[in-house]
Every structure is written in structure tokens, then in C-alpha cells.
Short mmCIF file of C-alpha atoms and ligand atoms in Angstrom, two decimals:
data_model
loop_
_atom_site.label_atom_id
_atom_site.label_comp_id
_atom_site.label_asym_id
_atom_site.label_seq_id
_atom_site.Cartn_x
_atom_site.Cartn_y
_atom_site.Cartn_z
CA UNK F 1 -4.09 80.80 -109.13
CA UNK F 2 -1.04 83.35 -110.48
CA UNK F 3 2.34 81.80 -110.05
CA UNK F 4 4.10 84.84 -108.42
CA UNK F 5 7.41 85.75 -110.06
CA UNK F 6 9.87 87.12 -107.88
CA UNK F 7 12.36 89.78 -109.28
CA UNK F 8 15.10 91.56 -107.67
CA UNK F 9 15.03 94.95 -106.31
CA UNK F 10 16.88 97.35 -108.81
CA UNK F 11 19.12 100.23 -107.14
CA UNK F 12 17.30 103.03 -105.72
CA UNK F 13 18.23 105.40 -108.19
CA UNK F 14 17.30 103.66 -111.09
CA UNK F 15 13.73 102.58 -108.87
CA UNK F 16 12.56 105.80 -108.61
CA UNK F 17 11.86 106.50 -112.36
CA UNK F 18 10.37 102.89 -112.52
CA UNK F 19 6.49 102.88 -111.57
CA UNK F 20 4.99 100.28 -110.36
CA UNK F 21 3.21 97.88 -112.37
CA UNK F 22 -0.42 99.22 -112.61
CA UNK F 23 0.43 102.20 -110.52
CA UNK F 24 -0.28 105.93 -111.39
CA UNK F 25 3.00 107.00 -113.20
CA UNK F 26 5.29 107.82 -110.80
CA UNK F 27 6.08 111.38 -110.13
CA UNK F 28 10.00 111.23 -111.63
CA UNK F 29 9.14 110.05 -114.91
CA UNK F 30 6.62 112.63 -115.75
CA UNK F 31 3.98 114.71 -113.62
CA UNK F 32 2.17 115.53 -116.97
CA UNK F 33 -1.98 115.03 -116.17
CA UNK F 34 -1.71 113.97 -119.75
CA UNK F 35 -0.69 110.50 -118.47
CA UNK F 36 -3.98 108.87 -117.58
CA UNK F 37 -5.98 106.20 -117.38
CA UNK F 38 -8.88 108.27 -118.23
CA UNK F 39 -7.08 109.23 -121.88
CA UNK F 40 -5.19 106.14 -122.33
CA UNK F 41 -8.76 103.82 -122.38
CA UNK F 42 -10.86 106.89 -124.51
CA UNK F 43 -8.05 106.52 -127.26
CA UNK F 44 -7.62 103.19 -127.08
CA UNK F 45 -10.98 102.72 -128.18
CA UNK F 46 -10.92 105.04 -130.67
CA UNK F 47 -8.04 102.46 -132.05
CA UNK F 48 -9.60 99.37 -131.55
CA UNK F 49 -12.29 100.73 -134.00
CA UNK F 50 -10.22 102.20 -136.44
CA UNK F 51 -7.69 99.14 -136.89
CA UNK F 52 -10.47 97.09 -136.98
CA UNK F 53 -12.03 98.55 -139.91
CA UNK F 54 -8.94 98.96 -141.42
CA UNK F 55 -8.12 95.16 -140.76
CA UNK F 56 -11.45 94.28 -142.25
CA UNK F 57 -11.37 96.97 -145.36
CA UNK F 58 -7.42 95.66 -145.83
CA UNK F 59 -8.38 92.09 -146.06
CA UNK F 60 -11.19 92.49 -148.37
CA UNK F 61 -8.98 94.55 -150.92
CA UNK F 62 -6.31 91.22 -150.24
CA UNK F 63 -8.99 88.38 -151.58
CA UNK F 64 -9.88 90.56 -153.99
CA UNK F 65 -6.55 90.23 -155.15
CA UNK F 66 -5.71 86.55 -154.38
CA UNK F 67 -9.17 85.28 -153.80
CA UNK F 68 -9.31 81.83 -152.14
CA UNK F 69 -10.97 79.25 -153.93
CA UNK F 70 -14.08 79.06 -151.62
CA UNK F 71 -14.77 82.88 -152.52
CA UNK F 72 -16.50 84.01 -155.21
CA UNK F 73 -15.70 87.74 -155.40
CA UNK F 74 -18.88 89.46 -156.60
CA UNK F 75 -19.23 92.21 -159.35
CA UNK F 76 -21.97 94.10 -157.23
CA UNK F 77 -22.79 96.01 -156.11
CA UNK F 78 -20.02 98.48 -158.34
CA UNK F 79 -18.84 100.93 -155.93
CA UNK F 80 -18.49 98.33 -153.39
CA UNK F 81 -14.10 98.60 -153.45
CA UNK F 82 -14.48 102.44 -154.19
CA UNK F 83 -16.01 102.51 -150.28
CA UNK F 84 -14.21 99.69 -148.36
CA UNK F 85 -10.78 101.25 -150.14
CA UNK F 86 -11.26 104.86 -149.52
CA UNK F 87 -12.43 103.81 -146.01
CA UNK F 88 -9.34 101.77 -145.77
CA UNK F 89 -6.90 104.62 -146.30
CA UNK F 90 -9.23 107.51 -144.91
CA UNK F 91 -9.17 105.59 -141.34
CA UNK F 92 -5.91 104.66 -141.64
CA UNK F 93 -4.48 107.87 -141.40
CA UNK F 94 -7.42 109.31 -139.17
CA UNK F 95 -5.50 106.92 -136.79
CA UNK F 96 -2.03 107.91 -137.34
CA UNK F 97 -2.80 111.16 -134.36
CA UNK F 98 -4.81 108.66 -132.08
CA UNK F 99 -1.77 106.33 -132.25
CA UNK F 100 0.67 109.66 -131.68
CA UNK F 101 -1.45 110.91 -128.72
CA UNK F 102 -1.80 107.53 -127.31
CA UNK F 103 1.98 106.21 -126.82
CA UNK F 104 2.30 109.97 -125.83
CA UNK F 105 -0.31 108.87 -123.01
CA UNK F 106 1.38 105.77 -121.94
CA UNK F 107 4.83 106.02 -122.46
CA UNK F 108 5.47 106.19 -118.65
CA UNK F 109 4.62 102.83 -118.44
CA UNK F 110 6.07 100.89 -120.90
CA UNK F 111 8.42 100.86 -118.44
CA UNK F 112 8.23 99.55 -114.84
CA UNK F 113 9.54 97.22 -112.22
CA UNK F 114 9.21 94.30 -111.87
CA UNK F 115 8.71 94.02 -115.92
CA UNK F 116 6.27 91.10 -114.90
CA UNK F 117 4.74 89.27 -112.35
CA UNK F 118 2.57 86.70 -113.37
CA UNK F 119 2.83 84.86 -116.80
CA UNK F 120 -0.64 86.44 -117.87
CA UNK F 121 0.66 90.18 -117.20
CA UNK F 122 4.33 88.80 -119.24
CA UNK F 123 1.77 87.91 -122.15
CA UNK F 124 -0.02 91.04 -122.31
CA UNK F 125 3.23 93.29 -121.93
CA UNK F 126 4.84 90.80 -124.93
CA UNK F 127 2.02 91.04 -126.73
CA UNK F 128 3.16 95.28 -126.98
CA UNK F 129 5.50 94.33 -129.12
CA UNK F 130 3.45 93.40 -132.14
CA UNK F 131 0.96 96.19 -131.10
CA UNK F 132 3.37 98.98 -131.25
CA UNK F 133 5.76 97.69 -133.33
CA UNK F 134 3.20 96.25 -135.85
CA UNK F 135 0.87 99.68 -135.36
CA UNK F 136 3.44 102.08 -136.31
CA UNK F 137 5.03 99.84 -139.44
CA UNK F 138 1.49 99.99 -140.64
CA UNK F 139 0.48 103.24 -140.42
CA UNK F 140 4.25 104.14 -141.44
CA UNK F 141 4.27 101.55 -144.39
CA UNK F 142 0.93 102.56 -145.91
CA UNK F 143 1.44 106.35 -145.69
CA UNK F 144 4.87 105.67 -147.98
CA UNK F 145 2.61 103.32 -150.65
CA UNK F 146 0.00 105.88 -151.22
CA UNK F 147 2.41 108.67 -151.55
CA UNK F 148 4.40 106.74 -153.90
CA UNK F 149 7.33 106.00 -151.98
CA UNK F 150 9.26 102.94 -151.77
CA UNK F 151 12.35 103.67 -149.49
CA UNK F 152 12.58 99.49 -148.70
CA UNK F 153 13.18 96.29 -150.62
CA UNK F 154 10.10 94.38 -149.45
CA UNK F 155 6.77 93.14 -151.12
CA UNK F 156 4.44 95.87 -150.01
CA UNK F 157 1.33 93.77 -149.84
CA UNK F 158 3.15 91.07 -147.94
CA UNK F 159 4.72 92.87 -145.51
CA UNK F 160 1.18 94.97 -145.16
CA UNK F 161 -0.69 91.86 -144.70
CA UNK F 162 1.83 90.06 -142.44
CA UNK F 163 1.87 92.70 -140.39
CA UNK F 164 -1.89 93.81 -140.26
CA UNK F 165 -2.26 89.46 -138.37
CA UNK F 166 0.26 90.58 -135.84
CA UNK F 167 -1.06 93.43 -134.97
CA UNK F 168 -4.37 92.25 -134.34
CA UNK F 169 -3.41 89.31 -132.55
CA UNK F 170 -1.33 91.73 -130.32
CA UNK F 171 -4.51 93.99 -130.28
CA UNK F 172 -6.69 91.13 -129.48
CA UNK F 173 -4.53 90.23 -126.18
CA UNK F 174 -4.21 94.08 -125.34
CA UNK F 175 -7.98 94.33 -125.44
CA UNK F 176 -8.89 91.63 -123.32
CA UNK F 177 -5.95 92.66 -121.00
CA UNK F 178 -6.83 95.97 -120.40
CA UNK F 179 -10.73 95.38 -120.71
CA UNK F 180 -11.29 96.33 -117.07
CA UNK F 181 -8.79 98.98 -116.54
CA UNK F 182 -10.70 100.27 -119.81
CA UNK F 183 -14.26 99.98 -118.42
CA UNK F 184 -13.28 100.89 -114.85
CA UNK F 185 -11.69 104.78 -116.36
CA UNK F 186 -14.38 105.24 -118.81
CA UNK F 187 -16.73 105.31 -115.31
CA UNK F 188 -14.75 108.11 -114.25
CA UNK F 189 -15.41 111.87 -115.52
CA UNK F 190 -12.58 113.16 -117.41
CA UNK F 191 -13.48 116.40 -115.84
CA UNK F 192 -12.50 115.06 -112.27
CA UNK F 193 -9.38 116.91 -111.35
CA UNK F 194 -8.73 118.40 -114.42
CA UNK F 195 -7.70 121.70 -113.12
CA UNK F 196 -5.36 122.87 -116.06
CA UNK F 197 -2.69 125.51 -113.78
CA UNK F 198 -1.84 126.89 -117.14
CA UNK F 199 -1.40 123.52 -118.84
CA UNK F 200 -3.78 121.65 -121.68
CA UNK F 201 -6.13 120.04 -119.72
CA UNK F 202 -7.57 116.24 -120.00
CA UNK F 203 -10.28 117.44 -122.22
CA UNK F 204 -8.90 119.72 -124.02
CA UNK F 205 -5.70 117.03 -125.15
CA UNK F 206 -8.54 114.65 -126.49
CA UNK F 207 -10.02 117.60 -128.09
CA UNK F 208 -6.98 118.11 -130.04
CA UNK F 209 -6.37 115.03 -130.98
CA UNK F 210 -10.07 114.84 -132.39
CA UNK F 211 -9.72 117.58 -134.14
CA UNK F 212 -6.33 116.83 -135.79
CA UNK F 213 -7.98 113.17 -137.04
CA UNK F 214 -10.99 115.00 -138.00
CA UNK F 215 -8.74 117.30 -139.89
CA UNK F 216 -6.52 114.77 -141.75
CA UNK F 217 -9.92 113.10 -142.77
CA UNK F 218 -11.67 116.09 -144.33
CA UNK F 219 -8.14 116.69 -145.94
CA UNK F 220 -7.57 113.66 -147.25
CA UNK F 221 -10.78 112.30 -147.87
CA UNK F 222 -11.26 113.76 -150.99
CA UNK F 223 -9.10 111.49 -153.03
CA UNK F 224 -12.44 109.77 -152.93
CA UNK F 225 -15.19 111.62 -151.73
CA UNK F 226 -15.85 114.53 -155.06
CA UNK F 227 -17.42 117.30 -152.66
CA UNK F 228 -14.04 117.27 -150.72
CA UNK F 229 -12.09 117.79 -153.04
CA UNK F 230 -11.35 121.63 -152.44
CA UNK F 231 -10.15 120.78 -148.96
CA UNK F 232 -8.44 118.20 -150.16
CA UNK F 233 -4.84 119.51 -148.94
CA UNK F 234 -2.97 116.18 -148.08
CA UNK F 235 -4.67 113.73 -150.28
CA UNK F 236 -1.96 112.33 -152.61
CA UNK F 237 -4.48 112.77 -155.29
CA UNK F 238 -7.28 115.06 -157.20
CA UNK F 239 -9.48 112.51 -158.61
CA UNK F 240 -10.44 115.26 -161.24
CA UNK F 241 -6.59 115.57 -162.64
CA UNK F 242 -4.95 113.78 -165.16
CA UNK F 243 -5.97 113.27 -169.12
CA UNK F 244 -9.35 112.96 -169.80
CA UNK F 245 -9.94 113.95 -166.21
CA UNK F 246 -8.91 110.77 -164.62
CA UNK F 247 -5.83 110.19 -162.77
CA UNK F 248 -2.97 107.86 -164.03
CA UNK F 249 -0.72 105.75 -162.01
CA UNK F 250 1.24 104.26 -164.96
CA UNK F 251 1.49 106.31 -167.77
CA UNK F 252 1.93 104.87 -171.49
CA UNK F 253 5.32 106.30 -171.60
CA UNK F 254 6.28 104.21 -168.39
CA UNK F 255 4.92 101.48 -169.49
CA UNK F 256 6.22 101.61 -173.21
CA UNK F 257 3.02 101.35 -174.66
CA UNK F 258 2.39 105.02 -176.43
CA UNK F 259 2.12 105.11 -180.11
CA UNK F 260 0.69 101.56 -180.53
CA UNK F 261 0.56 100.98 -184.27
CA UNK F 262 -3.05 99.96 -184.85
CA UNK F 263 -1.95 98.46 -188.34
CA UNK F 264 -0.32 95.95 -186.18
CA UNK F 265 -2.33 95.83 -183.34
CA UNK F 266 -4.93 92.66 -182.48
CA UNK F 267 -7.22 91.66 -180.02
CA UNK F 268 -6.96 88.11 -179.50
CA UNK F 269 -9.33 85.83 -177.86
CA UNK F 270 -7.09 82.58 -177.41
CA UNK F 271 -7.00 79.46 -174.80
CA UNK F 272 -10.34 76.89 -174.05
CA UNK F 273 -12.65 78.78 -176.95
CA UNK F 274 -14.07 76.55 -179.86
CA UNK F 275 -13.19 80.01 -182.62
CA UNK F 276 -10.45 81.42 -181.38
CA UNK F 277 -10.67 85.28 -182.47
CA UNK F 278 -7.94 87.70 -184.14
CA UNK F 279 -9.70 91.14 -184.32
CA UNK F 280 -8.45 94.06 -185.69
CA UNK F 281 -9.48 97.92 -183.82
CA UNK F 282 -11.52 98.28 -186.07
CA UNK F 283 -13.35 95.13 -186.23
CA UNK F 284 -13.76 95.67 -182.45
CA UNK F 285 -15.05 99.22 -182.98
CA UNK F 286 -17.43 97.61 -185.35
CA UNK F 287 -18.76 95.25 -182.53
CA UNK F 288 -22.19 96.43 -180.47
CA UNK F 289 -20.84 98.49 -177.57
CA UNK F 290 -22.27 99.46 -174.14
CA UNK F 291 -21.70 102.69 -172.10
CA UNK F 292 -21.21 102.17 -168.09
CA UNK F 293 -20.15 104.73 -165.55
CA UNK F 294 -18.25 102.88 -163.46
CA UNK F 295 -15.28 104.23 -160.74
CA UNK F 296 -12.05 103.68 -161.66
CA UNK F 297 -10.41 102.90 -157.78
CA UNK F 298 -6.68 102.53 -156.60
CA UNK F 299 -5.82 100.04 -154.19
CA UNK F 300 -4.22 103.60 -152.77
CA UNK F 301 -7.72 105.16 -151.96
CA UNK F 302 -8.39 107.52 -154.66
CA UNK F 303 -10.72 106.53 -156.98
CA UNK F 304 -12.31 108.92 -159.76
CA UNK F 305 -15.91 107.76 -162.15
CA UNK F 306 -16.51 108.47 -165.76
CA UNK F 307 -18.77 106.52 -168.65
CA UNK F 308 -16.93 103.93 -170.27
CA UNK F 309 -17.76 102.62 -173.65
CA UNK F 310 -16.70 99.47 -174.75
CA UNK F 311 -17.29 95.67 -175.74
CA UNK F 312 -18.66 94.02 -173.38
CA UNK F 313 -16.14 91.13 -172.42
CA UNK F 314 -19.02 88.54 -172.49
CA UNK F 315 -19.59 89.13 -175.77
CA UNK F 316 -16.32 88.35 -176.76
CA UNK F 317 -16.30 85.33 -174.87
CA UNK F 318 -19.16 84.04 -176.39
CA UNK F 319 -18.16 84.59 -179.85
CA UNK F 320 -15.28 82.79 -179.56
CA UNK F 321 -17.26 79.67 -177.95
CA UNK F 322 -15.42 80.28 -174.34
CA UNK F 323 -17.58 77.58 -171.93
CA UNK F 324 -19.36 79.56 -169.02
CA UNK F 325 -17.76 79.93 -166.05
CA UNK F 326 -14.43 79.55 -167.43
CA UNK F 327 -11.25 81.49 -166.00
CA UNK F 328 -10.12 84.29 -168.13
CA UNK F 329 -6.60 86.04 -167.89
CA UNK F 330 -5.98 89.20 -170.11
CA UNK F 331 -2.86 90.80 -170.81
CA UNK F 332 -1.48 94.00 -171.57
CA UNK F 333 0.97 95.23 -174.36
CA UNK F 334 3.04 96.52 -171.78
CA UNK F 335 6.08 93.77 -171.25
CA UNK F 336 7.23 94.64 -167.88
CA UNK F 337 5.11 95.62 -164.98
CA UNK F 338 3.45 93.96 -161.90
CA UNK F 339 -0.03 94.87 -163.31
CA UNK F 340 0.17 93.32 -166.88
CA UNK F 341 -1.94 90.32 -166.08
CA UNK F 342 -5.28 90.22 -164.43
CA UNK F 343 -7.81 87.34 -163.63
CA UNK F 344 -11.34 87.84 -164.49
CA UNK F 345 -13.50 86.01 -162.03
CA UNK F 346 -16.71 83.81 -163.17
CA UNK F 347 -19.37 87.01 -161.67
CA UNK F 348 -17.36 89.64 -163.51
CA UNK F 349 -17.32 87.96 -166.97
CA UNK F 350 -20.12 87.16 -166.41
CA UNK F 351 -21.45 91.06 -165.76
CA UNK F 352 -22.87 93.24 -168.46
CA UNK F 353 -20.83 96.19 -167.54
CA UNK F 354 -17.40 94.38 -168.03
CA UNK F 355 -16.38 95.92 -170.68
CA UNK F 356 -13.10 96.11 -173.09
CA UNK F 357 -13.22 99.74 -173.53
CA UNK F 358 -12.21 101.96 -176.22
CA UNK F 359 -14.06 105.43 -175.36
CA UNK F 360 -13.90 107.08 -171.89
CA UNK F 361 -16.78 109.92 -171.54
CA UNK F 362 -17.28 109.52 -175.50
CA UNK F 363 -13.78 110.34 -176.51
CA UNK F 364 -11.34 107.78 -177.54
CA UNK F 365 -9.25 106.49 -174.65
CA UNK F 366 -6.28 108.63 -174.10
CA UNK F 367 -2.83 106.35 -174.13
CA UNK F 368 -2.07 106.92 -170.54
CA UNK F 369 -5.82 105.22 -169.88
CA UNK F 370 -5.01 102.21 -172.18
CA UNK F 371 -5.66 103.23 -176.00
CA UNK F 372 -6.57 101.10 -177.98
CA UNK F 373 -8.44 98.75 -175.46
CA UNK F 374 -8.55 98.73 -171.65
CA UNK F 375 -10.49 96.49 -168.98
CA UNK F 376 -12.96 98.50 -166.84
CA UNK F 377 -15.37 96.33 -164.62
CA UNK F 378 -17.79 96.72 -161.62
CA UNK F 379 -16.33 96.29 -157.87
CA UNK F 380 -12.69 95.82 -158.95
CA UNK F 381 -9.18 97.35 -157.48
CA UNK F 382 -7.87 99.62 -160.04
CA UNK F 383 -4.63 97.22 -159.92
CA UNK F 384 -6.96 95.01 -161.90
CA UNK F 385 -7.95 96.97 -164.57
CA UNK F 386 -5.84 96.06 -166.87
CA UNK F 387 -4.97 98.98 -169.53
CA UNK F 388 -3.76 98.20 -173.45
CA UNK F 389 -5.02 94.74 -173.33
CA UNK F 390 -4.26 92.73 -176.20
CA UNK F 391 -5.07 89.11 -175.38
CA UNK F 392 -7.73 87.08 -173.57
CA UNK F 393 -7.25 83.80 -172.78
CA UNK F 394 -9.86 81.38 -171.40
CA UNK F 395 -7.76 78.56 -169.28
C1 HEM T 401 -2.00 105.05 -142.71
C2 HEM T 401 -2.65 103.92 -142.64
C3 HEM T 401 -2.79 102.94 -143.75
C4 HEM T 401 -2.67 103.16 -145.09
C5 HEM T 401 -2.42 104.47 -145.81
C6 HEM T 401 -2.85 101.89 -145.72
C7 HEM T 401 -2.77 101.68 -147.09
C8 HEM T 401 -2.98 100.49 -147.72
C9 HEM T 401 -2.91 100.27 -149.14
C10 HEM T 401 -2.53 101.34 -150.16
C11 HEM T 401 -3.22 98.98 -149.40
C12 HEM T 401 -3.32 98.32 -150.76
C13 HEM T 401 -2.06 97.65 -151.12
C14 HEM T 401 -2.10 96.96 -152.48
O1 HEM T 401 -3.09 96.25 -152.75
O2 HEM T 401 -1.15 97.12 -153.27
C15 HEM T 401 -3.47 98.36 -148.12
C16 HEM T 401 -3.81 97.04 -147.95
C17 HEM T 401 -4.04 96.45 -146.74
N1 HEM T 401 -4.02 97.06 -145.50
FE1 HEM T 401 -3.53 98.98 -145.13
N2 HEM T 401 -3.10 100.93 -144.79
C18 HEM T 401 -3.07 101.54 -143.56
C19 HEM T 401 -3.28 100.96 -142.33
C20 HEM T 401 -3.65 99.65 -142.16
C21 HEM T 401 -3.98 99.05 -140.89
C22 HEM T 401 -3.99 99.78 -139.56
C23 HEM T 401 -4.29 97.74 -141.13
C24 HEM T 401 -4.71 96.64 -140.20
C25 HEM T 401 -5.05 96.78 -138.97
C26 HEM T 401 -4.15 97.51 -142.54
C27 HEM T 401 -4.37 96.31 -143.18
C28 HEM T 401 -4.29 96.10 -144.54
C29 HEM T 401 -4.49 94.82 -145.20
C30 HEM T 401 -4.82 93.50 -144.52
C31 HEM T 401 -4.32 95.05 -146.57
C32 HEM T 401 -4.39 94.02 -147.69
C33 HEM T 401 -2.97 93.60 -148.01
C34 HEM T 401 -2.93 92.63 -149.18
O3 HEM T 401 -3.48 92.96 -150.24
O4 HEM T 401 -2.34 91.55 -149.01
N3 HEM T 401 -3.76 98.69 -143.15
N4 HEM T 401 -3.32 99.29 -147.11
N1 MTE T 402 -1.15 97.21 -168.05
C1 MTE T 402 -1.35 97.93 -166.93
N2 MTE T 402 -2.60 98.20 -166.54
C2 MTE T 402 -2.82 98.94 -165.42
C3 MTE T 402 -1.75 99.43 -164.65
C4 MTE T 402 -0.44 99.11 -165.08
O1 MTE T 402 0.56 99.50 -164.44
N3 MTE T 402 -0.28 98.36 -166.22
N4 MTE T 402 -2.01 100.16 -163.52
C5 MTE T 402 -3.29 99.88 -162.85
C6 MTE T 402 -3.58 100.79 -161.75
S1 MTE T 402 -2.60 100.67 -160.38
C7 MTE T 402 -4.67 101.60 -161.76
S2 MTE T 402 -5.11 102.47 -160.38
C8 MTE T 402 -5.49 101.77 -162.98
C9 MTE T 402 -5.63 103.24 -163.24
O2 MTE T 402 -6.26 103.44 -164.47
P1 MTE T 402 -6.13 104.85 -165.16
O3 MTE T 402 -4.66 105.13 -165.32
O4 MTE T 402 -6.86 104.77 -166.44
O5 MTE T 402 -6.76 105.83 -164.21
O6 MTE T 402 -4.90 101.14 -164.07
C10 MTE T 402 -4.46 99.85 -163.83
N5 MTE T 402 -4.10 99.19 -165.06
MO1 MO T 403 -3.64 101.71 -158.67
#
């Protein structure tokens, strides 16, 4: 049995604009029809579903960057992080108008008196503050990181991922909280008492929020989905633009790696190999290539394909006498940078289409792609392909 909590009775004038807990909003805080059950549980769902992808979408692009030991990340099938990455941002900010529309449903009763009765109903209203709190940092925090905007000091991806656990703990306790509230108003017809006298009406408010999630989907969708791309308004990117009609994130310049001097320049295959190799570009160029048309996808959702032409990395590997199944790091001539480094897992050195490559739809790679030699592998965040790679080393 509930232990009962008992709380004092606040003034009358401050009582009036609290509701009771669980109680229709009371008439002083807002008389909107807006306010409702009915609207609250439909969006609510439409939430549950959206975070949820987005938590599952977010934490496979996470292992795929720091994969656990137990996980072998697989090179196939190729567009795998293409989807779960463009789905990851696409959804995201589908949700950022359900989230909008549904604090503007149930702001009447974030407040009420008594705050809590019962230590399950304190739970569930603490358990708002992640939700909310978490919900809006998300959606807030992502929309800055695909746009390019850093306006705080923190580690993106930790802060991200930190905050992607507490919100769906807080989203777990909601659910289960509000599961029969939520069931109980999706039994009743939204167009019960939905006279409008002038105003929006119940149906037509979830109409508009629809259509403005519908909207910023087709608009931003095409970062990632080609036939879009004409709508594509408020995507950050055109995955047609940029040299060689690919997008750059980091351009040569940026990275201080234009003009290499291919006099100087060697690929090096170093670490655990019985012949450790010193190759020249042209002594790669002189290697047996392969051609694979593989996407090229940023951890921020747009991702763009083209035929790649290269060595393939296993090659390499075993010409130097690497062992199979070794761990291989590669390196970029860039000397600054939080992408310079990238671990190749055992199923993508393993893959055929791992390639080192020098040509990008038959032309020479442009700098700002990674002239002389860049990575370009199957099912991989774009964070990982490393561009103007000079060194591999087999640990
Ligand atoms: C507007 C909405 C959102 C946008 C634009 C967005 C964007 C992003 C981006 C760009 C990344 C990749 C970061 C990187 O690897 O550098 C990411 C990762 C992630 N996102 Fe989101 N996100 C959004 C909402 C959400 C939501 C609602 C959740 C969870 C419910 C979530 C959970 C995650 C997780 C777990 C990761 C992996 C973090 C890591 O690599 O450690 N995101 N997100
Ligand atoms: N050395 C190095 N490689 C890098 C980067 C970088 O900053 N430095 N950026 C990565 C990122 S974030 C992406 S999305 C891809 C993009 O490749 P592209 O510029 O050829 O389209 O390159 C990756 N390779
Ligand atoms: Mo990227």
C-alpha cells in the first residue's frame, strides 16, 4: 500500500493556478483545449518511437567508434551506417516539433499541488527531469554538431551519449508511469468535444504538428536520401557539392596537408609484419587495384557514394607478412586533428573492398578527399575514413 504524504495547503491565491495532481488543468492556468490527455498520450508515443530509434541508431554509430571487445563490428552489409546514421539525424529532428508541441501540451501540469503524494508519483515527476532536461539538450546539442556549431567546451560524443542513458532511463519511468493514462486517452475519440469556437481544434493541432515533422524530414532528408535532394532546404548538406562531387568536412588546407610533395612522400607498412614496406606513389600506383562504390557517410547524417579505386588494404597487409586478424592503426599526414588515427577492425581488413585509394570516380583524388592515399571501407562512419594516410601499422 502507498504511504500517503501529507503537504500543506498553499494560500488560496497561489492554489488556484495549481491543478490538482492528475486533474484536468485547471481553468486559471490555461482554458486552451490544446491541453489534453487525448494529445499529450498521441505525442508521447510518437516520442517514445522516435527516441528510441534514435537511442538505438546513436549507440550503434558509438561502438562503431569505441567498439567493446566482445563486438566484432562487421564490414557488411556496406550501406549499413549510411541508413542507421541518416535515420539517426532524420528522426532526430522529425522529433524536435513533437517535443515542441508536447511540453506545449503539458505545461499546465508540470506544476501542481501537492508536488507529490506517494513516493511512486515523486519518482515519476523526478524522473521529468532527465526527460525534459535530457530531451531538449539532445535535440538542442545534435542540431548545433551537424550544423557545425560548437558554442560549448564539452566532448560532443560524451556529453551526447551521457545524456542519450538519462534520458531513456527518465523515458523508461515516464512510460511505465503514464502507461494507463496513455491507454485509457487513446480509447477516447479525439473528435469528442472538439468544437473549435474559432480556435485550432484537437485534430487539427496534431495535424500541424505532423505536418511540420513531416516537413523537416522531406527537407532534411536529403543529406542522405539522392531523390530529395531538391527539397532539401534545411539539410546542412548537398551530398552532390564539394570537389569531385563529394562533400568535405576537413579540407587539405585545414588540415595542412595540400601540396604533399610526392618526391617525399611514402606509404609505410610498419609494426607486427615480417617485411616491413616503404612504398613510394608510384610503386603503390603500380600495385593491382580494385574499383568499389562505396558511400562515403558523416557521423552528421549526410553521406554521398562514388567508385573508389585503390589498393586493397589486404593486400598490403599481406605483403608485408602482417599475421591475420591482427589490429591495424593508420595515420594521416595531417599532425593535428581528432580524426588522424583510425582502427581497422579484423572484418574490415579483412574485406575486399577496403581499399587505400588513390582515384575517386577514375580521377585522381582531389587534396581535400586525401591525395595521395585515403582509407575508404564498407559500413564505416566517415570519422573513420581516414584521408592522406601515410602509415599502417599492425600492433
Ligand atoms: C536533433 C536530434 C539529434 C541529432 C541531430 C543528433 C545528432 C547526432 C550526431 C551528429 C551524432 C554523431 C556524433 C559523433 O560521432 O561525432 C550522434 C550520436 C549519438 N546520438 Fe544523437 N542526435 C540527435 C538526437 C538524439 C537522441 C534523441 C538520442 C537518444 C535518445 C541520441 C543518441 C545518440 C547516441 C547514443 C549517439 C552516439 C554517441 C557516441 O558516439 O558516443 N541522439 N547524434
Ligand atoms: N586525416 C583526416 N581524415 C579524415 C578527416 C579528418 O579530419 N582528418 N575527416 C573525416 C570525416 S569527419 C569525414 S565525414 C570524411 C569525409 O571524407 P571526404 O572529405 O572525402 O568527403 O573524411 C574523414 N577523414
Ligand atoms: Mo564526418
Amino acid at each position: 500500500m502507498a504511504v500517503r504524504l501529507r503537504w500543506p495547503e498553499p494560500p488560496p491565491a497561489v492554489r488556484r493556478w495549481l491543478p490538482e495532481p492528475g486533474e484536468p488543468i485547471a481553468p486559471p492556468a490555461t482554458s486552451s483545449k490544446l491541453h489534453d490527455d487525448r494529445i499529450a498520450a498521441r505525442l508521447g508515443i510518437a516520442l517514445a518511437v522516435t527516441f528510441t530509434v534514435c537511442f538505438l541508431t546513436g549507440l550503434w554509430s558509438h561502438v562503431q567508434q569505441d567498439p567493446p571487445t566482445w563486438l566484432a563490428i562487421p564490414a557488411r552489409p556496406a550501406g549499413l551506417y549510411r541508413i542507421t546514421q541518416g535515420v539517426h539525424v532524420i528522426t532526430g529532428l522529425a522529433a524536435i516539433p513533437l517535443l515542441l508541441a508536447k511540453l506545449w501540451a503539458v505545461w499546465p501540469r508540470f506544476v501542481q499541488w501537492p508536488p507529490f503524494r506517494t513516493v511512486r508519483e515523486a519518482l515519476w515527476r523526478a524522473a521529468l527531469l532527465p526527460l525534459v532536461g535530457g530531451s531538449l539538450f539532445l535535440l538542442g546539442t545534435g542540431t548545433a554538431n551537424i550544423a557545425g556549431w560548437y558554442p560549448w567546451k564539452f566532448d560532443f560524443r560524451k556529453a551526447h551519449f551521457a545524456a542519450s542513458w538519462l534520458t531513456m532511463g527518465g523515458l523508461l519511468i515516464h512510460v511505465a508511469a503514464v502507461a494507463g493514462i496513455t491507454a485509457a486517452a487513446l480509447r477516447r475519440s479525439l473528435k469528442e468535444d472538439d468544437a473549435t469556437d474559432g480556435r485550432l481544434s484537437r485534430r487539427g493541432f496534431l495535424g500541424v504538428v505532423g505536418a511540420a515533422a513531416g516537413v523537416v524530414t522531406v527537407t532534411t532528408a536529403g543529406a542522405t536520401v539522392r531523390p530529395l535532394r531538391a527539397l532539401s532546404v534545411l539539410a546542412t548538406r548537398d551530398p552532390g557539392s564539394g570537389p569531385q562531387g563529394v562533400p568535405v568536412n576537413r579540407s587539405a588546407a585545414d588540415a595542412g596537408t595540400r601540396g604533399v610533395d610526392l618526391g617525399a612522400y611514402r606509404l609505410r607498412v610498419e609494426g607486427r609484419v615480417a617485411t616491413p614496406l616503404v612504398l613510394t606513389y608510384d610503386e603503390v600506383l603500380a600495385m593491382s587495384t580494385r574499383t568499389a562504390s562505396l558511400p562515403i557517410t558523416c557521423v552528421e547524417g549526410w553521406s554521398a557514394s562514388a567508385d573508389w579505386r585503390g589498393v586493397p588494404l589486404r593486400d598490403l597487409l599481406r605483403r608485408a607478412g602482417a599475421e591475420p586478424g591482427a589490429e591495424v592503426v593508420l595515420s594521416s599526414l595531417e599532425q593535428r586533428g581528432a580524426y588522424r588515427t583510425s582502427k581497422v577492425g579484423q572484418d574490415h581488413a579483412a574485406d575486399a573492398d577496403t581499399l587505400l585509394a588513390t582515384h575517386l570516380d577514375g580521377q585522381p583524388l582531389d587534396p581535400d578527399h586525401g591525395f595521395p592515399l585515403r582509407l575508404i571501407a564498407p559500413n564505416r562512419p566517415g570519422v573513420l575514413q581516414t584521408k592522406w594516410v601515410t602509415t599502417v601499422e599492425v600492433r
